[in-house]
Amino acid sequence: MILNMESILLKDNVECLEGYFAAGGYKPLKKALALKPSEVTDEVKKSNLRGRGGAGFPTGLKWSFIPKDAPGPRYLVCNADEGEPGTFKDRELLLKNPHALIEGMAIAGYAIGAAHGYIYIRGEFAAEAALLERAVADARAKGFIGRNILGSGFNFELFVHRGAGAYICGEETALLESLEGFKGQPRLKPPFPAVKGLFGSPTVINNVETLAAVPSIIEKGGDWYAAIGAGKSAGTKLFCVSGPVNKPGVYELPLGVPFRTFLENNCGGLKAGKKLKAVIPGGSSTPVLTAAEALAVNLDYESLAAAGSMLGSGAVIIIDESQCMVKLLQVLARFYHHESCGQCTPCREGCGWIEKLLNRLEDGRGTVKDLDTLYSVAEAMLGRTICPLADAMAMPVMSFVKKFRSEFEAHAAGKCCPPDAAGEH
Amino acid sequence: MPKLTIDGKAVEAAKGATLLEAAQQLGVYIPRYCYHPKLSVSGNCRMCLVEVEKTSKLVTACSTEAAEGMSVRTDSEKVKAARRDVLEFLLINHPLDCPICDQAGECGLQDYYMEYSLKKSRFPQGDKVTRQKRRALGPHLVLDNERCVLCTRCVRFCSEVTKTSELEVMERADHSFIDLKEGKSLDNDYSLNIADLCPVGAWTSRDFRFKSRVWFLKKTPTVCLGCATGCLIEAHHNENTVYRLVPRPNAETNTWLCDRGRMTYKAVQAGDRLAKGVIKNGLIDLEPALREAATRIDEQHAAAAVLGSPWLSIEDNAALARLAAEALKTENFCFDFSAEQGIKDGILVNKDPAPNTAGAGLVKAACGGLSLEEFSRRIADKRIKVVITEARAAAFIKDALKASGARLIVFAVNRAEIPPEAYATLPYASYFETPGTFVNYQGLKRRAEPAVEAKEGVKPLWAVVNKLAVYSGTSLRLDSAEDALKGINFR
């Protein structure tokens, strides 16, 4: 495993086209256009690149699901609706390396036969969207997107579309609904977007970080990328760290780095006087790990799954002993309740119920019975809805209650928070 | 044709059939709120979750296609638990106001709770989300958003069937509610179907609500006589009062029923319902009215005429045909009605407003008679001096009557039907009170069945005709509607 490797995604001085070009940018596009589209997909398959939005689905395989002989247009959509609490890594990429995304999209568009790509960017990212628009305009001016790219005969137009502020639009089919101008609500699957996606046409939806990794894979080869990381968790991943550490921020690491190493070496350890209590490893929807579990885990898809959680989006939320787990869960519940689209019964009703139960517990009105209800409501939501938002609420609830039950019981007994957490409210 | 098993029973499903449809084939009922066979699949209520072998998550039976070799369970503990959970979720914010809810007795929440849950509420009453109650929306409906389960059947009905798209789900999460889209009003011609479609008490009919508890209602299958489409319907009634009409879904003609058709029962119970005869605007008992009518007919014996009606049943038209042939012994009769037929709004409403143009045509084919043109000419020429017909059919000869001043004797159910030209009016029993056969625009014979009894003294039209013949000195020997058909050779 290469630990002190050169960054693939986060580089210096590539914000503008000149810098990106000087660093060898848009050469991979030229290389890709000389290949057959299927060869491009094969290279990405070979790289073992997996979706960086959270689900970790193999990217090359996703591209190959586009029906070969389907008539009519195909679309490529970039999911830049980064909204999971704790996640801020795509924003960093959009600001620091927008052309990697644009080039990645042109290559992916070529691979799947799409003439149009959309970047669906989170509505709150106004400045990022403006910068991205400019980067797209620059790339278009140089002929990297548009008609007959680099004389290859391949046409690829790229549009930036701003969301309207709903977390649910980060779910790929809700994103498509929103992009089409409808209320952002997930669609029933099947049909999957690869068969019937945007405007009813075959569509590939990839995360910003996923697409931004594509140019390097084409440039240096799938085998090179596959060799980085740990086994099936190939390549590098952006980790965005928040919480009481000395150096919170976004870090690019090869997959498989032990969390302990990451915490000490990259994040500079916990702030003075703070003691690690828990870690949410992959964004607020992933199950929480206790300090002991976290310190024993490696940051890759398989290790985190084995530890009962998920790599998710790579949003590492550090929780120290002074934090109240009930209060934290209440904050999450408020978020998911607010963001539930309201379509499926278990999520629509369950998220609100969970928030109300947590309000009771946090306010000192709760009972142990409420605690049992809380857990069973989460269980009743899990895996029973159209999209994973209900799971995103249920998983933290179940893991918080299971692993920190004594804190919840203390709340139920009328003792509110850990003694040293009082000041944090 | 995939072969699969559902609860251990083998079934061969149609290609593309869903698990819910395949189960239906076996008679296995899977509970549902959002699913409706005539609307797009939405999959939102999660009530139809079933277990498929080798699939970790439960799947929605409404949206999952039946596949070869599948082993499906709709009765496992996992499925039962999921149903209990969904019902609990649906009920936490429900107002539980069944005692004042008009849906009680035919409510999907009540029925499924009894069948699949019986779980005690764990949700504090004070924590419920409140929403707007009893809001009148459009001429026919009231919406109570607190009772809504957000299945979106109403929204999909308006966008997919009437294509008027008045409704939408506003807001998100448990604040979601059904509302009108900006600038719209819920006044499409089919709006009352929404009250039927709504599985709970969210949408109720302004006409029906609080008139009767549904468990008191008796149901009579019959046919709508609002136009030539001839939708199959059910009349819901109690103690000789009809309370509502609902569609009887069938593959041939209708799933839905138009709002105008639903209101056709009103005339039967209207204040201007005729129980007596009318002579020149004055009410008079039936017997003297019949005598008077018969006298006028006898005066003009050779110049009396009979006009059938596309609003009458085949039997009653046949009785009129026999009145002409056997009592009046005249050639002056006409069953010649033609109208452009076909669905005019793409859904159910027919271009032909009369329910039995085709049925009258059968009588014409069997008995002959004059063309409507010739019949009118003879009135205008004063060769016909008295015409016996049904009130609405008089419109066909209105101009000729005006020109000639011929006497008009009509049969009518309501006073409002009586044309100004009428000299005498004889009341008859409506087809909610007496049976009759009708032929719709597709050529399908449909039977109107009596749901209630006519007021004392009000007889079926064939019986009134029978009496009229007796007063004119002939017996047609009609003891039933079917008797009228005797002696007529239907081809």
GROMACS .gro file of C-alpha atoms in nm, chain A residues 48-396:
model
  349
   48ASN     CA    1  -1.188  -0.117  -0.975
   49LEU     CA    2  -1.308   0.240  -0.931
   50ARG     CA    3  -1.623   0.240  -0.719
   51GLY     CA    4  -1.889   0.504  -0.671
   52ARG     CA    5  -1.768   0.768  -0.430
   53GLY     CA    6  -2.110   0.908  -0.346
   54GLY     CA    7  -2.164   0.648  -0.079
   55ALA     CA    8  -2.291   0.325  -0.226
   56GLY     CA    9  -1.959   0.210  -0.368
   57PHE     CA   10  -2.101   0.047  -0.681
   58PRO     CA   11  -1.836  -0.047  -0.942
   59THR     CA   12  -1.824   0.244  -1.188
   60GLY     CA   13  -1.721   0.057  -1.502
   61LEU     CA   14  -1.995  -0.198  -1.445
   62LYS     CA   15  -2.250   0.082  -1.407
   63TRP     CA   16  -2.142   0.229  -1.741
   64SER     CA   17  -2.173  -0.108  -1.909
   65PHE     CA   18  -2.540  -0.134  -1.805
   66ILE     CA   19  -2.636   0.119  -2.070
   67PRO     CA   20  -2.814  -0.094  -2.333
   68LYS     CA   21  -2.591  -0.124  -2.639
   69ASP     CA   22  -2.860  -0.093  -2.902
   70ALA     CA   23  -3.108   0.140  -2.732
   71PRO     CA   24  -3.231   0.402  -2.978
   72GLY     CA   25  -3.242   0.768  -2.886
   73PRO     CA   26  -3.022   0.977  -2.664
   74ARG     CA   27  -2.826   0.873  -2.355
   75TYR     CA   28  -2.734   1.104  -2.075
   76LEU     CA   29  -2.452   1.142  -1.829
   77VAL     CA   30  -2.537   1.310  -1.501
   78CYS     CA   31  -2.295   1.418  -1.234
   79ASN     CA   32  -2.436   1.412  -0.886
   80ALA     CA   33  -2.290   1.719  -0.719
   81ASP     CA   34  -2.579   1.754  -0.474
   82GLU     CA   35  -2.350   1.702  -0.179
   83GLY     CA   36  -2.578   1.731   0.120
   84GLU     CA   37  -2.512   1.452   0.366
   85PRO     CA   38  -2.432   1.609   0.702
   86GLY     CA   39  -2.058   1.593   0.757
   87THR     CA   40  -1.977   1.566   0.387
   88PHE     CA   41  -1.785   1.844   0.214
   89LYS     CA   42  -1.542   1.668  -0.015
   90ASP     CA   43  -1.710   1.725  -0.352
   91ARG     CA   44  -1.722   2.097  -0.281
   92GLU     CA   45  -1.346   2.090  -0.231
   93LEU     CA   46  -1.302   1.918  -0.567
   94LEU     CA   47  -1.535   2.160  -0.742
   95LEU     CA   48  -1.335   2.450  -0.605
   96LYS     CA   49  -0.985   2.308  -0.644
   97ASN     CA   50  -1.004   2.083  -0.946
   98PRO     CA   51  -1.315   2.148  -1.155
   99HIS     CA   52  -1.152   2.046  -1.481
  100ALA     CA   53  -1.086   1.694  -1.355
  101LEU     CA   54  -1.462   1.661  -1.328
  102ILE     CA   55  -1.526   1.821  -1.667
  103GLU     CA   56  -1.265   1.604  -1.837
  104GLY     CA   57  -1.391   1.297  -1.652
  105MET     CA   58  -1.740   1.370  -1.776
  106ALA     CA   59  -1.628   1.413  -2.136
  107ILE     CA   60  -1.450   1.077  -2.115
  108ALA     CA   61  -1.745   0.906  -1.946
  109GLY     CA   62  -1.982   1.064  -2.198
  110TYR     CA   63  -1.771   0.921  -2.478
  111ALA     CA   64  -1.765   0.578  -2.312
  112ILE     CA   65  -2.143   0.554  -2.276
  113GLY     CA   66  -2.233   0.736  -2.596
  114ALA     CA   67  -2.388   1.041  -2.433
  115ALA     CA   68  -2.395   1.370  -2.619
  116HIS     CA   69  -2.523   1.561  -2.318
  117GLY     CA   70  -2.408   1.578  -1.961
  118TYR     CA   71  -2.559   1.755  -1.663
  119ILE     CA   72  -2.391   1.856  -1.343
  120TYR     CA   73  -2.664   1.873  -1.078
  121ILE     CA   74  -2.506   2.090  -0.814
  122ARG     CA   75  -2.643   2.151  -0.467
  123GLY     CA   76  -2.849   2.469  -0.461
  124GLU     CA   77  -2.659   2.617  -0.170
  125PHE     CA   78  -2.333   2.592  -0.366
  126ALA     CA   79  -2.387   2.924  -0.540
  127ALA     CA   80  -2.023   3.028  -0.557
  128GLU     CA   81  -1.914   2.678  -0.656
  129ALA     CA   82  -2.174   2.673  -0.933
  130ALA     CA   83  -2.048   3.006  -1.067
  131LEU     CA   84  -1.691   2.881  -1.069
  132LEU     CA   85  -1.799   2.559  -1.234
  133GLU     CA   86  -1.992   2.748  -1.501
  134ARG     CA   87  -1.677   2.942  -1.574
  135ALA     CA   88  -1.465   2.629  -1.590
  136VAL     CA   89  -1.716   2.473  -1.831
  137ALA     CA   90  -1.708   2.787  -2.043
  138ASP     CA   91  -1.327   2.777  -2.048
  139ALA     CA   92  -1.325   2.410  -2.147
  140ARG     CA   93  -1.582   2.480  -2.418
  141ALA     CA   94  -1.371   2.771  -2.550
  142LYS     CA   95  -1.076   2.536  -2.587
  143GLY     CA   96  -1.285   2.272  -2.759
  144PHE     CA   97  -1.272   2.013  -2.479
  145ILE     CA   98  -1.644   2.006  -2.472
  146GLY     CA   99  -1.889   2.102  -2.742
  147ARG     CA  100  -1.902   1.983  -3.102
  148ASN     CA  101  -1.637   1.762  -3.260
  149ILE     CA  102  -1.412   1.748  -2.955
  150LEU     CA  103  -1.044   1.758  -3.050
  151GLY     CA  104  -1.136   1.668  -3.407
  152SER     CA  105  -1.266   1.329  -3.301
  153GLY     CA  106  -1.621   1.373  -3.426
  154PHE     CA  107  -1.750   1.324  -3.071
  155ASN     CA  108  -1.999   1.586  -2.950
  156PHE     CA  109  -2.052   1.642  -2.581
  157GLU     CA  110  -2.235   1.938  -2.431
  158LEU     CA  111  -2.227   2.002  -2.058
  159PHE     CA  112  -2.482   2.189  -1.846
  160VAL     CA  113  -2.464   2.302  -1.486
  161HIS     CA  114  -2.799   2.277  -1.308
  162ARG     CA  115  -2.849   2.409  -0.957
  163GLY     CA  116  -3.072   2.218  -0.718
  164ALA     CA  117  -3.332   2.388  -0.504
  165GLY     CA  118  -3.219   2.280  -0.162
  166ALA     CA  119  -3.355   1.932  -0.101
  167TYR     CA  120  -3.125   1.667   0.044
  168ILE     CA  121  -3.333   1.395  -0.120
  169CYS     CA  122  -3.219   1.516  -0.464
  170GLY     CA  123  -2.885   1.357  -0.388
  171GLU     CA  124  -3.068   1.026  -0.436
  172GLU     CA  125  -3.010   0.960  -0.802
  173THR     CA  126  -3.368   0.912  -0.918
  174ALA     CA  127  -3.497   1.207  -0.714
  175LEU     CA  128  -3.216   1.403  -0.876
  176LEU     CA  129  -3.349   1.302  -1.220
  177GLU     CA  130  -3.702   1.407  -1.122
  178SER     CA  131  -3.570   1.743  -1.006
  179LEU     CA  132  -3.357   1.783  -1.318
  180GLU     CA  133  -3.668   1.722  -1.527
  181GLY     CA  134  -3.845   1.998  -1.337
  182PHE     CA  135  -4.057   1.790  -1.102
  183LYS     CA  136  -4.069   1.767  -0.725
  184GLY     CA  137  -3.761   1.578  -0.607
  185GLN     CA  138  -3.895   1.236  -0.514
  186PRO     CA  139  -3.720   0.905  -0.570
  187ARG     CA  140  -3.858   0.679  -0.843
  188LEU     CA  141  -3.950   0.317  -0.808
  189LYS     CA  142  -3.676   0.087  -0.932
  190PRO     CA  143  -3.673  -0.102  -1.162
  191PRO     CA  144  -3.649   0.042  -1.418
  192PHE     CA  145  -3.301   0.155  -1.327
  193PRO     CA  146  -3.163   0.480  -1.471
  194ALA     CA  147  -2.928   0.286  -1.701
  195VAL     CA  148  -3.240   0.167  -1.884
  196LYS     CA  149  -3.484   0.450  -1.820
  197GLY     CA  150  -3.332   0.756  -1.662
  198LEU     CA  151  -3.331   1.123  -1.752
  199PHE     CA  152  -3.623   1.209  -1.983
  200GLY     CA  153  -3.689   0.836  -2.008
  201SER     CA  154  -3.352   0.766  -2.171
  202PRO     CA  155  -3.059   0.550  -2.060
  203THR     CA  156  -2.861   0.749  -1.806
  204VAL     CA  157  -2.548   0.709  -1.598
  205ILE     CA  158  -2.529   0.904  -1.274
  206ASN     CA  159  -2.189   0.935  -1.106
  207ASN     CA  160  -2.059   1.129  -0.811
  208VAL     CA  161  -1.817   1.422  -0.858
  209GLU     CA  162  -1.526   1.237  -0.700
  210THR     CA  163  -1.589   0.928  -0.911
  211LEU     CA  164  -1.585   1.119  -1.238
  212ALA     CA  165  -1.285   1.329  -1.132
  213ALA     CA  166  -1.083   1.007  -1.090
  214VAL     CA  167  -1.148   0.898  -1.449
  215PRO     CA  168  -0.887   1.111  -1.633
  216SER     CA  169  -0.602   0.970  -1.421
  217ILE     CA  170  -0.727   0.617  -1.479
  218ILE     CA  171  -0.726   0.672  -1.855
  219GLU     CA  172  -0.388   0.843  -1.841
  220LYS     CA  173  -0.207   0.585  -1.628
  221GLY     CA  174  -0.418   0.279  -1.684
  222GLY     CA  175  -0.671   0.080  -1.486
  223ASP     CA  176  -0.404  -0.152  -1.349
  224TRP     CA  177  -0.214   0.140  -1.203
  225TYR     CA  178  -0.526   0.264  -1.023
  226ALA     CA  179  -0.627  -0.082  -0.907
  227ALA     CA  180  -0.286  -0.124  -0.743
  228ILE     CA  181  -0.354   0.175  -0.518
  229GLY     CA  182  -0.555   0.107  -0.206
  230ALA     CA  183  -0.657  -0.217  -0.046
  231GLY     CA  184  -0.784  -0.504  -0.255
  232LYS     CA  185  -1.135  -0.439  -0.384
  233SER     CA  186  -1.116  -0.090  -0.238
  234ALA     CA  187  -0.898   0.051  -0.510
  235GLY     CA  188  -0.761   0.400  -0.555
  236THR     CA  189  -0.770   0.707  -0.340
  237LYS     CA  190  -1.060   0.853  -0.152
  238LEU     CA  191  -1.134   1.195  -0.016
  239PHE     CA  192  -1.206   1.198   0.355
  240CYS     CA  193  -1.363   1.505   0.510
  241VAL     CA  194  -1.312   1.525   0.879
  242SER     CA  195  -1.514   1.730   1.121
  243GLY     CA  196  -1.522   1.742   1.499
  244PRO     CA  197  -1.276   1.824   1.774
  245VAL     CA  198  -0.953   1.734   1.592
  246ASN     CA  199  -0.662   1.967   1.548
  247LYS     CA  200  -0.675   1.972   1.169
  248PRO     CA  201  -1.025   1.915   1.037
  249GLY     CA  202  -1.056   1.928   0.661
  250VAL     CA  203  -1.046   1.727   0.341
  251TYR     CA  204  -0.774   1.467   0.289
  252GLU     CA  205  -0.699   1.241  -0.002
  253LEU     CA  206  -0.577   0.900   0.105
  254PRO     CA  207  -0.540   0.564  -0.056
  255LEU     CA  208  -0.819   0.339   0.064
  256GLY     CA  209  -0.727   0.104   0.346
  257VAL     CA  210  -0.545   0.345   0.575
  258PRO     CA  211  -0.606   0.259   0.941
  259PHE     CA  212  -0.834   0.512   1.104
  260ARG     CA  213  -0.591   0.545   1.393
  261THR     CA  214  -0.310   0.647   1.154
  262PHE     CA  215  -0.540   0.888   0.974
  263LEU     CA  216  -0.651   1.049   1.299
  264GLU     CA  217  -0.302   1.091   1.435
  265ASN     CA  218  -0.102   1.166   1.118
  266ASN     CA  219  -0.345   1.361   0.904
  267CYS     CA  220  -0.590   1.514   1.146
  268GLY     CA  221  -0.331   1.597   1.408
  269GLY     CA  222  -0.512   1.400   1.675
  270LEU     CA  223  -0.788   1.518   1.903
  271LYS     CA  224  -0.778   1.863   2.050
  272ALA     CA  225  -0.610   1.891   2.386
  273GLY     CA  226  -0.818   1.750   2.667
  274LYS     CA  227  -1.060   1.570   2.435
  275LYS     CA  228  -1.113   1.197   2.451
  276LEU     CA  229  -1.250   0.998   2.159
  277LYS     CA  230  -1.597   0.856   2.224
  278ALA     CA  231  -1.732   0.764   1.885
  279VAL     CA  232  -1.684   0.803   1.512
  280ILE     CA  233  -1.938   0.827   1.232
  281PRO     CA  234  -1.716   0.703   0.951
  282GLY     CA  235  -1.900   0.776   0.628
  283GLY     CA  236  -2.149   1.057   0.666
  284SER     CA  237  -2.436   1.098   0.908
  285SER     CA  238  -2.640   0.809   0.769
  286THR     CA  239  -2.377   0.544   0.839
  287PRO     CA  240  -2.384   0.349   1.167
  288VAL     CA  241  -2.174   0.498   1.443
  289LEU     CA  242  -1.861   0.320   1.570
  290THR     CA  243  -1.742   0.327   1.929
  291ALA     CA  244  -1.391   0.462   1.990
  292ALA     CA  245  -1.258   0.109   2.026
  293GLU     CA  246  -1.422  -0.006   1.705
  294ALA     CA  247  -1.301   0.300   1.516
  295LEU     CA  248  -0.943   0.267   1.635
  296ALA     CA  249  -0.936  -0.090   1.506
  297VAL     CA  250  -1.078  -0.025   1.162
  298ASN     CA  251  -0.922   0.056   0.827
  299LEU     CA  252  -1.078   0.317   0.603
  300ASP     CA  253  -1.198   0.108   0.311
  301TYR     CA  254  -1.526  -0.041   0.193
  302GLU     CA  255  -1.466  -0.395   0.324
  303SER     CA  256  -1.313  -0.312   0.662
  304LEU     CA  257  -1.589  -0.071   0.751
  305ALA     CA  258  -1.858  -0.312   0.637
  306ALA     CA  259  -1.698  -0.582   0.853
  307ALA     CA  260  -1.709  -0.340   1.146
  308GLY     CA  261  -2.083  -0.298   1.093
  309SER     CA  262  -2.072   0.041   0.927
  310MET     CA  263  -2.002   0.187   0.584
  311LEU     CA  264  -1.739   0.390   0.404
  312GLY     CA  265  -2.025   0.599   0.269
  313SER     CA  266  -1.918   0.936   0.137
  314GLY     CA  267  -1.600   0.944   0.344
  315ALA     CA  268  -1.735   1.201   0.586
  316VAL     CA  269  -1.564   1.122   0.913
  317ILE     CA  270  -1.739   1.278   1.209
  318ILE     CA  271  -1.535   1.269   1.529
  319ILE     CA  272  -1.728   1.262   1.854
  320ASP     CA  273  -1.554   1.315   2.185
  321GLU     CA  274  -1.657   1.229   2.538
  322SER     CA  275  -1.804   1.573   2.604
  323GLN     CA  276  -2.071   1.522   2.339
  324CYS     CA  277  -2.416   1.398   2.431
  325MET     CA  278  -2.517   1.110   2.203
  326VAL     CA  279  -2.888   1.177   2.256
  327LYS     CA  280  -2.847   1.539   2.156
  328LEU     CA  281  -2.641   1.439   1.850
  329LEU     CA  282  -2.899   1.188   1.740
  330GLN     CA  283  -3.171   1.446   1.794
  331VAL     CA  284  -2.990   1.681   1.556
  332LEU     CA  285  -2.967   1.405   1.295
  333ALA     CA  286  -3.331   1.313   1.343
  334ARG     CA  287  -3.438   1.672   1.292
  335PHE     CA  288  -3.243   1.674   0.966
  336TYR     CA  289  -3.386   1.350   0.827
  337HIS     CA  290  -3.736   1.440   0.937
  338HIS     CA  291  -3.702   1.770   0.758
  339GLU     CA  292  -3.561   1.610   0.445
  340SER     CA  293  -3.785   1.304   0.409
  341CYS     CA  294  -3.971   1.350   0.082
  342GLY     CA  295  -4.287   1.212   0.239
  343GLN     CA  296  -4.356   0.961  -0.031
  344CYS     CA  297  -4.333   0.625   0.150
  345THR     CA  298  -4.527   0.565   0.467
  346PRO     CA  299  -4.247   0.431   0.693
  347CYS     CA  300  -4.010   0.720   0.621
  348ARG     CA  301  -4.275   0.993   0.615
  349GLU     CA  302  -4.424   0.894   0.948
  350GLY     CA  303  -4.123   0.727   1.107
  351CYS     CA  304  -3.876   1.017   1.077
  352GLY     CA  305  -4.116   1.251   1.254
  353TRP     CA  306  -4.193   0.996   1.521
  354ILE     CA  307  -3.823   0.938   1.587
  355GLU     CA  308  -3.761   1.309   1.620
  356LYS     CA  309  -4.049   1.341   1.865
  357LEU     CA  310  -3.920   1.050   2.073
  358LEU     CA  311  -3.574   1.202   2.082
  359ASN     CA  312  -3.718   1.540   2.176
  360ARG     CA  313  -3.891   1.374   2.469
  361LEU     CA  314  -3.574   1.196   2.579
  362GLU     CA  315  -3.358   1.502   2.537
  363ASP     CA  316  -3.607   1.724   2.721
  364GLY     CA  317  -3.620   1.483   3.011
  365ARG     CA  318  -3.978   1.378   2.939
  366GLY     CA  319  -3.882   1.037   2.801
  367THR     CA  320  -3.907   0.691   2.949
  368VAL     CA  321  -3.727   0.362   2.896
  369LYS     CA  322  -4.037   0.255   2.705
  370ASP     CA  323  -3.977   0.546   2.466
  371LEU     CA  324  -3.627   0.413   2.414
  372ASP     CA  325  -3.761   0.073   2.314
  373THR     CA  326  -4.015   0.241   2.090
  374LEU     CA  327  -3.737   0.446   1.932
  375TYR     CA  328  -3.544   0.134   1.839
  376SER     CA  329  -3.845  -0.053   1.710
  377VAL     CA  330  -3.961   0.242   1.497
  378ALA     CA  331  -3.619   0.250   1.334
  379GLU     CA  332  -3.637  -0.125   1.276
  380ALA     CA  333  -3.979  -0.083   1.115
  381MET     CA  334  -3.838   0.170   0.870
  382LEU     CA  335  -3.525  -0.018   0.772
  383GLY     CA  336  -3.527  -0.159   0.419
  384ARG     CA  337  -3.895  -0.095   0.360
  385THR     CA  338  -3.895   0.218   0.147
  386ILE     CA  339  -3.836   0.320  -0.213
  387CYS     CA  340  -3.506   0.494  -0.142
  388PRO     CA  341  -3.247   0.468   0.137
  389LEU     CA  342  -3.346   0.784   0.325
  390ALA     CA  343  -3.541   0.579   0.578
  391ASP     CA  344  -3.234   0.360   0.622
  392ALA     CA  345  -3.023   0.674   0.663
  393MET     CA  346  -3.242   0.764   0.959
  394ALA     CA  347  -3.281   0.413   1.096
  395MET     CA  348  -2.913   0.310   1.088
  396PRO     CA  349  -2.780   0.587   1.310
   0.00000   0.00000   0.00000
